CSV table of C-alpha atoms in Angstrom, one decimal:
chain,number,residue,atom,x,y,z
A,1,ARG,CA,-27.4,-7.8,-15.2
A,2,ARG,CA,-30.0,-5.0,-15.0
A,3,ASP,CA,-33.2,-6.8,-14.2
A,4,TRP,CA,-35.5,-3.8,-14.0
A,5,GLY,CA,-33.9,-1.6,-16.7
A,6,ASN,CA,-34.5,-1.6,-20.4
A,7,ALA,CA,-32.4,-1.1,-23.4
A,8,ALA,CA,-32.4,1.7,-25.9
A,9,CYS,CA,-31.2,1.8,-29.5
A,10,ASP,CA,-29.9,5.0,-31.1
A,11,PRO,CA,-31.8,5.3,-34.4
A,12,ILE,CA,-29.0,7.3,-35.9
A,13,THR,CA,-25.9,5.2,-35.0
A,14,GLY,CA,-27.6,1.9,-34.6
A,15,ASN,CA,-25.8,1.2,-31.3
A,16,VAL,CA,-27.5,-0.1,-28.2
A,17,TYR,CA,-27.4,1.5,-24.8
A,18,TYR,CA,-27.8,-0.5,-21.6
A,19,TYR,CA,-28.1,1.6,-18.4
A,20,GLY,CA,-27.5,0.5,-14.8
A,21,GLY,CA,-29.5,3.1,-12.9
A,22,GLY,CA,-32.8,2.9,-11.3
A,23,HIS,CA,-34.5,-0.4,-10.7
A,24,ALA,CA,-31.7,-1.9,-12.8
A,25,THR,CA,-29.3,-2.0,-9.9
A,26,TYR,CA,-29.5,1.0,-7.6
A,27,GLN,CA,-25.8,0.6,-6.9
A,28,VAL,CA,-23.8,1.3,-10.1
A,29,ASN,CA,-24.8,3.8,-12.8
A,30,ASP,CA,-22.4,2.8,-15.5
A,31,VAL,CA,-23.7,3.0,-19.1
A,32,ALA,CA,-22.7,0.1,-21.4
A,33,ILE,CA,-22.9,0.5,-25.2
A,34,PHE,CA,-23.1,-2.4,-27.6
A,35,ALA,CA,-21.6,-1.6,-31.0
A,36,VAL,CA,-23.8,-3.8,-33.2
A,37,GLY,CA,-21.7,-3.7,-36.3
A,38,ALA,CA,-18.6,-4.8,-34.3
A,39,LYS,CA,-20.5,-7.1,-32.0
A,40,THR,CA,-18.6,-5.6,-29.1
A,41,TRP,CA,-19.6,-4.2,-25.7
A,42,VAL,CA,-18.0,-0.9,-24.6
A,43,HIS,CA,-18.4,-0.1,-20.9
A,44,ALA,CA,-18.0,3.6,-21.1
A,45,ALA,CA,-17.1,5.9,-18.1
A,46,GLY,CA,-19.8,5.6,-15.6
A,47,ASP,CA,-20.2,6.4,-11.9
A,48,HIS,CA,-20.8,4.5,-8.6
A,49,ASN,CA,-23.6,5.8,-6.4
A,50,ASP,CA,-23.2,3.4,-3.6
A,51,TYR,CA,-20.4,1.9,-1.4
A,52,VAL,CA,-18.1,-0.7,-2.7
A,53,PRO,CA,-19.0,-3.5,-2.0
A,54,ALA,CA,-22.6,-2.3,-2.4
A,55,VAL,CA,-24.9,-2.0,0.6
A,56,ASN,CA,-28.0,-2.7,-1.4
A,57,TRP,CA,-30.4,0.0,-2.5
A,58,GLY,CA,-28.1,2.6,-1.0
A,59,GLY,CA,-27.7,4.6,-4.2
A,60,ILE,CA,-30.0,7.5,-4.9
A,61,THR,CA,-28.3,10.0,-7.1
A,62,MET,CA,-26.5,9.6,-10.4
A,63,GLY,CA,-23.2,9.4,-8.5
A,64,TYR,CA,-21.2,10.5,-5.5
A,65,ARG,CA,-21.0,14.0,-7.0
A,66,GLY,CA,-24.8,14.3,-6.9
A,67,GLY,CA,-27.3,14.8,-9.6
A,68,MET,CA,-30.9,13.9,-10.1
A,69,HIS,CA,-32.4,10.8,-8.5
A,70,ALA,CA,-31.5,7.6,-10.4
A,71,HIS,CA,-34.1,5.3,-8.9
A,72,HIS,CA,-37.4,4.2,-10.4
A,73,MET,CA,-36.5,5.1,-13.9
A,74,ARG,CA,-37.3,1.7,-15.4
A,75,ASN,CA,-38.3,2.5,-19.0
A,76,GLN,CA,-37.3,6.1,-18.7
A,77,TYR,CA,-34.4,6.5,-21.1
A,78,VAL,CA,-33.9,6.8,-24.9
A,79,ALA,CA,-30.7,7.0,-27.0
A,80,LEU,CA,-30.4,9.6,-29.7
A,81,ASP,CA,-27.4,10.9,-31.7
A,82,ASN,CA,-24.7,9.6,-29.3
A,83,ARG,CA,-26.6,10.7,-26.2
A,84,MET,CA,-28.8,8.8,-23.7
A,85,TYR,CA,-31.6,11.0,-22.4
A,86,VAL,CA,-33.2,10.3,-19.0
A,87,SER,CA,-35.2,13.5,-18.6
A,88,VAL,CA,-36.3,16.4,-20.8
A,89,GLY,CA,-37.8,18.8,-18.2
A,90,GLY,CA,-38.0,16.9,-14.9
A,91,GLY,CA,-39.6,18.2,-11.7
A,92,SER,CA,-42.6,17.1,-9.7
A,93,LYS,CA,-45.3,18.1,-7.3
A,94,LEU,CA,-48.4,16.5,-5.8
A,95,ASN,CA,-51.6,16.8,-7.8
A,96,ARG,CA,-55.2,17.1,-6.5
A,97,TYR,CA,-55.3,13.3,-6.2
A,98,GLY,CA,-52.2,13.2,-3.9
A,99,ASN,CA,-50.0,11.7,-6.6
A,100,ILE,CA,-46.6,12.9,-7.7
A,101,GLU,CA,-46.6,14.3,-11.2
A,102,ARG,CA,-43.4,15.0,-13.1
A,103,GLY,CA,-43.4,18.2,-15.1
A,104,ARG,CA,-45.5,20.5,-12.9
A,105,ARG,CA,-42.8,21.9,-10.7
A,106,PRO,CA,-42.3,25.7,-11.3
A,107,GLY,CA,-39.0,27.0,-12.4
A,108,PRO,CA,-36.5,26.4,-15.2
A,109,ARG,CA,-36.5,23.0,-17.0
A,110,TRP,CA,-33.4,20.9,-17.6
A,111,THR,CA,-32.6,18.0,-19.9
A,112,TRP,CA,-30.4,15.3,-18.4
A,113,PHE,CA,-28.4,13.1,-20.7
A,114,TYR,CA,-25.3,10.9,-20.9
A,115,ASP,CA,-22.9,12.2,-23.5
A,116,ALA,CA,-21.0,9.4,-25.3
A,117,ASP,CA,-19.3,12.0,-27.6
A,118,ARG,CA,-17.5,13.5,-24.6
A,119,GLY,CA,-16.1,10.3,-23.2
A,120,GLY,CA,-19.2,9.3,-21.2
A,121,VAL,CA,-20.2,12.1,-18.9
A,122,TRP,CA,-23.6,13.1,-17.4
A,123,ARG,CA,-24.7,16.6,-18.6
A,124,GLN,CA,-27.5,19.0,-18.0
A,125,GLN,CA,-28.9,21.6,-20.5
A,126,LYS,CA,-31.5,24.2,-19.7
A,127,VAL,CA,-34.5,23.9,-22.0
A,128,ALA,CA,-34.6,27.0,-24.2
A,129,ASP,CA,-38.3,27.2,-24.8
A,130,ILE,CA,-41.5,25.4,-23.7
A,131,VAL,CA,-44.6,25.7,-25.8
A,132,LYS,CA,-47.9,24.7,-24.2
A,133,GLY,CA,-51.5,25.1,-25.2
A,134,LYS,CA,-54.2,26.4,-22.8
A,135,GLY,CA,-54.5,24.0,-20.0
A,136,ASP,CA,-51.7,21.7,-21.3
A,137,ASP,CA,-49.9,21.4,-17.9
A,138,GLY,CA,-49.9,17.7,-17.3
A,139,VAL,CA,-47.3,15.0,-16.7
A,140,TRP,CA,-44.9,15.6,-19.5
A,141,SER,CA,-41.3,15.0,-18.5
A,142,GLY,CA,-41.1,11.4,-19.6
A,143,VAL,CA,-38.9,10.0,-22.4
A,144,HIS,CA,-40.4,7.1,-24.1
A,145,ALA,CA,-39.6,7.1,-27.9
A,146,ALA,CA,-37.0,8.7,-30.1
A,147,SER,CA,-37.1,9.7,-33.8
A,148,PRO,CA,-34.2,9.8,-36.2
A,149,ASP,CA,-34.9,13.5,-36.9
A,150,GLY,CA,-34.1,14.5,-33.3
A,151,ARG,CA,-37.4,14.3,-31.5
A,152,ILE,CA,-38.0,12.7,-28.1
A,153,PHE,CA,-41.6,11.7,-27.3
A,154,GLY,CA,-43.1,11.2,-23.8
A,155,PHE,CA,-46.7,10.4,-23.0
A,156,VAL,CA,-48.6,9.6,-19.8
A,157,GLY,CA,-51.9,10.7,-18.2
A,158,ASP,CA,-53.2,12.0,-14.9
A,159,ARG,CA,-54.3,9.1,-12.7
A,160,THR,CA,-57.3,9.3,-10.4
A,161,SER,CA,-55.4,7.2,-7.9
A,162,TYR,CA,-51.8,5.9,-7.6
A,163,TYR,CA,-52.7,2.5,-9.1
A,164,GLY,CA,-55.7,3.8,-11.0
A,165,SER,CA,-56.2,2.3,-14.5
A,166,THR,CA,-58.1,5.2,-16.1
A,167,TYR,CA,-56.9,8.6,-17.1
A,168,PRO,CA,-59.1,11.7,-17.0
A,169,ASN,CA,-56.4,13.5,-19.1
A,170,TRP,CA,-53.6,12.4,-21.4
A,171,TYR,CA,-50.5,14.4,-22.4
A,172,VAL,CA,-47.8,14.1,-25.0
A,173,SER,CA,-44.5,15.9,-24.9
A,174,ILE,CA,-42.2,16.5,-27.9
A,175,TYR,CA,-38.6,17.6,-27.3
A,176,ASN,CA,-36.3,18.5,-30.1
A,177,ILE,CA,-32.6,17.9,-29.2
A,178,TYR,CA,-31.4,20.2,-32.0
A,179,THR,CA,-33.6,23.2,-31.3
A,180,ASN,CA,-33.7,22.6,-27.5
A,181,LYS,CA,-37.4,23.3,-27.5
A,182,LEU,CA,-40.2,21.3,-25.7
A,183,GLU,CA,-43.8,21.2,-26.8
A,184,VAL,CA,-46.6,19.9,-24.5
A,185,ARG,CA,-49.9,18.7,-25.8
A,186,SER,CA,-53.2,17.7,-24.3
A,187,VAL,CA,-54.6,14.7,-26.3
A,188,PRO,CA,-58.4,14.5,-26.8
A,189,LYS,CA,-60.3,11.3,-26.1
A,190,PRO,CA,-60.3,8.4,-26.9
A,191,PHE,CA,-56.9,7.3,-25.6
A,192,PRO,CA,-55.5,4.1,-24.0
A,193,MET,CA,-56.1,3.0,-20.4
A,194,ARG,CA,-53.1,2.6,-18.1
A,195,VAL,CA,-51.1,-0.5,-18.8
A,196,GLY,CA,-48.9,-2.5,-16.5
A,197,GLU,CA,-45.1,-2.5,-16.3
A,198,CYS,CA,-44.2,-2.9,-19.9
A,199,ARG,CA,-43.0,-0.9,-23.0
A,200,PRO,CA,-45.8,-1.3,-25.6
A,201,PHE,CA,-44.9,1.7,-27.6
A,202,CYS,CA,-42.4,2.6,-30.4
A,203,PHE,CA,-42.0,5.4,-33.0
A,204,VAL,CA,-42.8,4.6,-36.6
A,205,PRO,CA,-40.7,7.1,-38.7
A,206,ASP,CA,-42.3,6.6,-42.1
A,207,ARG,CA,-45.8,7.2,-40.7
A,208,ASN,CA,-44.8,9.9,-38.1
A,209,GLN,CA,-46.8,7.9,-35.6
A,210,ILE,CA,-46.3,6.1,-32.3
A,211,PHE,CA,-47.5,2.5,-32.2
A,212,TYR,CA,-49.1,1.6,-28.9
A,213,HIS,CA,-50.5,-1.8,-28.0
A,214,GLU,CA,-53.0,-1.6,-25.1
A,215,TYR,CA,-53.7,-4.6,-22.8
A,216,ALA,CA,-55.1,-3.5,-19.5
A,217,GLY,CA,-55.9,-6.2,-17.0
A,218,ARG,CA,-54.5,-8.9,-14.8
A,219,ARG,CA,-53.4,-12.4,-15.7
A,220,GLY,CA,-56.2,-15.0,-15.7
A,221,LYS,CA,-58.9,-12.4,-16.1
A,222,PRO,CA,-60.5,-10.9,-19.2
A,223,PRO,CA,-58.7,-7.6,-20.1
A,224,ALA,CA,-60.5,-4.3,-19.3
A,225,ALA,CA,-59.1,-3.1,-22.6
A,226,HIS,CA,-57.3,-4.8,-25.5
A,227,ARG,CA,-56.6,-2.6,-28.4
A,228,THR,CA,-53.9,-1.6,-30.9
A,229,TRP,CA,-53.5,2.1,-31.4
A,230,VAL,CA,-51.3,4.6,-33.2
A,231,TYR,CA,-50.8,8.1,-31.9
A,232,ASP,CA,-50.7,10.4,-35.0
A,233,VAL,CA,-48.2,13.3,-34.3
A,234,LYS,CA,-49.7,15.6,-37.0
A,235,THR,CA,-53.3,15.4,-35.8
A,236,ASN,CA,-52.6,14.9,-32.1
A,237,ARG,CA,-55.0,12.0,-31.8
A,238,PHE,CA,-55.0,8.3,-30.9
A,239,VAL,CA,-56.5,6.1,-33.6
A,240,ASP,CA,-57.8,2.5,-32.9
A,241,LEU,CA,-56.5,0.4,-35.7
A,242,LYS,CA,-59.0,-2.4,-35.0
A,243,PRO,CA,-56.9,-5.2,-36.4
A,244,LYS,CA,-58.4,-8.4,-37.6
A,245,LYS,CA,-56.7,-10.4,-34.9
A,246,LEU,CA,-55.1,-9.5,-31.6
A,247,PRO,CA,-52.2,-11.2,-29.7
A,248,PRO,CA,-53.2,-13.2,-26.6
A,249,GLY,CA,-51.8,-10.9,-24.0
A,250,GLN,CA,-49.7,-7.9,-23.0
A,251,ALA,CA,-46.7,-6.7,-25.0
A,252,ALA,CA,-43.6,-6.5,-22.9
A,253,THR,CA,-42.0,-4.4,-25.6
A,254,VAL,CA,-42.7,-3.5,-29.2
A,255,GLU,CA,-40.1,-2.5,-31.9
A,256,TYR,CA,-40.8,-1.2,-35.4
A,257,LEU,CA,-39.1,-3.2,-38.2
A,258,ASN,CA,-38.4,-0.3,-40.5
A,259,ASP,CA,-37.5,-2.3,-43.6
A,260,GLN,CA,-40.5,-4.7,-43.2
A,261,ARG,CA,-43.3,-2.2,-42.3
A,262,ALA,CA,-44.2,-4.4,-39.3
A,263,VAL,CA,-44.0,-4.2,-35.5
A,264,PHE,CA,-42.2,-6.9,-33.5
A,265,ALA,CA,-43.7,-7.6,-30.0
A,266,ILE,CA,-42.9,-9.9,-27.1
A,267,ILE,CA,-46.3,-11.1,-25.9
A,268,ASN,CA,-46.8,-12.5,-22.4
A,269,ARG,CA,-43.0,-11.9,-21.9
A,270,LYS,CA,-42.1,-15.0,-24.0
A,271,GLU,CA,-44.0,-15.2,-27.3
A,272,PRO,CA,-42.7,-13.4,-30.4
A,273,TRP,CA,-45.5,-11.8,-32.5
A,274,VAL,CA,-45.7,-9.3,-35.3
A,275,TYR,CA,-48.2,-6.7,-36.5
A,276,SER,CA,-48.5,-5.8,-40.2
A,277,PHE,CA,-49.6,-2.3,-41.2
A,278,GLU,CA,-50.3,-3.6,-44.7
A,279,LYS,CA,-52.6,-6.4,-43.5
A,280,ASN,CA,-53.7,-4.7,-40.3
A,281,THR,CA,-53.5,-7.9,-38.2
A,282,TRP,CA,-51.3,-9.8,-35.8
A,283,ALA,CA,-49.6,-13.2,-36.2
A,284,PRO,CA,-47.1,-15.3,-34.3
A,285,LEU,CA,-43.5,-15.0,-35.5
A,286,PRO,CA,-41.8,-18.4,-35.9
A,287,ALA,CA,-38.3,-18.5,-34.5
A,288,THR,CA,-35.4,-20.8,-35.2
A,289,GLY,CA,-33.2,-21.1,-32.2
A,290,PRO,CA,-33.5,-19.9,-28.5
A,291,ILE,CA,-35.2,-16.6,-27.9
A,292,ARG,CA,-33.9,-14.7,-24.8
A,293,TYR,CA,-36.1,-12.1,-23.1
A,294,THR,CA,-35.9,-10.4,-19.7
A,295,ALA,CA,-39.1,-9.5,-17.8
A,296,PRO,CA,-40.8,-7.2,-17.4
A,297,TYR,CA,-39.7,-5.0,-20.3
A,298,GLY,CA,-38.3,-7.6,-22.6
A,299,GLN,CA,-35.0,-5.6,-23.0
A,300,VAL,CA,-35.1,-6.2,-26.8
A,301,VAL,CA,-34.4,-3.4,-29.3
A,302,TYR,CA,-34.3,-3.2,-33.1
A,303,SER,CA,-31.3,-1.7,-34.8
A,304,ALA,CA,-32.7,-0.5,-38.1
A,305,ARG,CA,-29.2,0.3,-39.4
A,306,TYR,CA,-28.2,-3.3,-39.2
A,307,GLY,CA,-31.6,-4.9,-39.5
A,308,VAL,CA,-31.4,-7.0,-36.3
A,309,LEU,CA,-33.1,-7.4,-33.0
A,310,VAL,CA,-30.7,-7.2,-30.0
A,311,SER,CA,-31.3,-8.7,-26.6
A,312,PRO,CA,-28.5,-7.6,-24.2
A,313,ARG,CA,-29.5,-10.2,-21.6
A,314,PRO,CA,-26.4,-12.3,-20.9
A,315,PRO,CA,-25.4,-13.8,-23.2
A,316,THR,CA,-26.1,-11.1,-25.8
A,317,THR,CA,-28.3,-12.4,-28.6
A,318,ILE,CA,-28.8,-11.0,-32.1
A,319,MET,CA,-31.8,-12.0,-34.1
A,320,ARG,CA,-32.6,-11.2,-37.7
A,321,PRO,CA,-36.4,-11.2,-38.1
A,322,ASP,CA,-38.1,-12.2,-41.3
A,323,VAL,CA,-41.8,-11.2,-41.5
A,324,GLY,CA,-41.9,-12.9,-45.0
A,325,LYS,CA,-42.1,-16.3,-43.2
A,326,VAL,CA,-45.2,-15.3,-41.2
A,327,LYS,CA,-48.4,-17.1,-42.0
A,328,TRP,CA,-51.1,-14.5,-41.9
A,329,GLU,CA,-54.7,-15.5,-41.3
A,330,ASP,CA,-57.5,-14.1,-43.5
């Protein structure tokens, strides 16, 4: 049980990683891997960072041997080529607004990842090269989406206050695990407002874009912003898709269904919806059987290799989506 964690699917192997660090447990940092083809969980070598029995919120680092802080990672890990990355250049300092910003600490940068190929060990690697444009020195150490060609994307903006909903600046980082190089970009306006605790973004390989559904607002009140975007990697811009219909709420998570050119989403933490690039609209996805989600991030990932959605929430549930059964409104 990892209530505040998320799940990550390796786009190359199709396996699902489920990590126990951060808000997931605070006590045990083991990494569990679900082999989708074999329908089997493998609890690889992990590490305890708290006493046994746990003393509750006692763990801070990756393990008793030390390492970077494990807490407050939430949606901050991705799986790629038998590794699970939690940072691609971490470090922080206070900005002019008094907020902590990852990525601005001076000194060398390090990637931090869990290496399944080496029996399940935490490893660090010094970033070989960092490419930044003039003034591109924002918050750029996050890991939010992974591409099958070896790129890890992170994106976030400078906040005017700790719980501020608007960004004066927006940054995107692109780290290549094979060349060990990191690129930092400043994105011009327009771009999304800050959204709540959710994972409304995913990489779309055949379009070289990041899908991003924005729903900024509180329950029971009209949203301050309700839009569906894509971030185009080539042009470094956010594009408002302006779909014909929008889902009625926030997306806890979104996953690109590669073989169906559609995006699956969990709306309001319980309702399955899909977005069609071909039709440029949203519609509910009818489901046969129980659907299991875990708030606030949904903890559902899509294994393109096997064509199934996987929810690791006990009991593990596998769902095979069929967008062909969706009734699209004109």
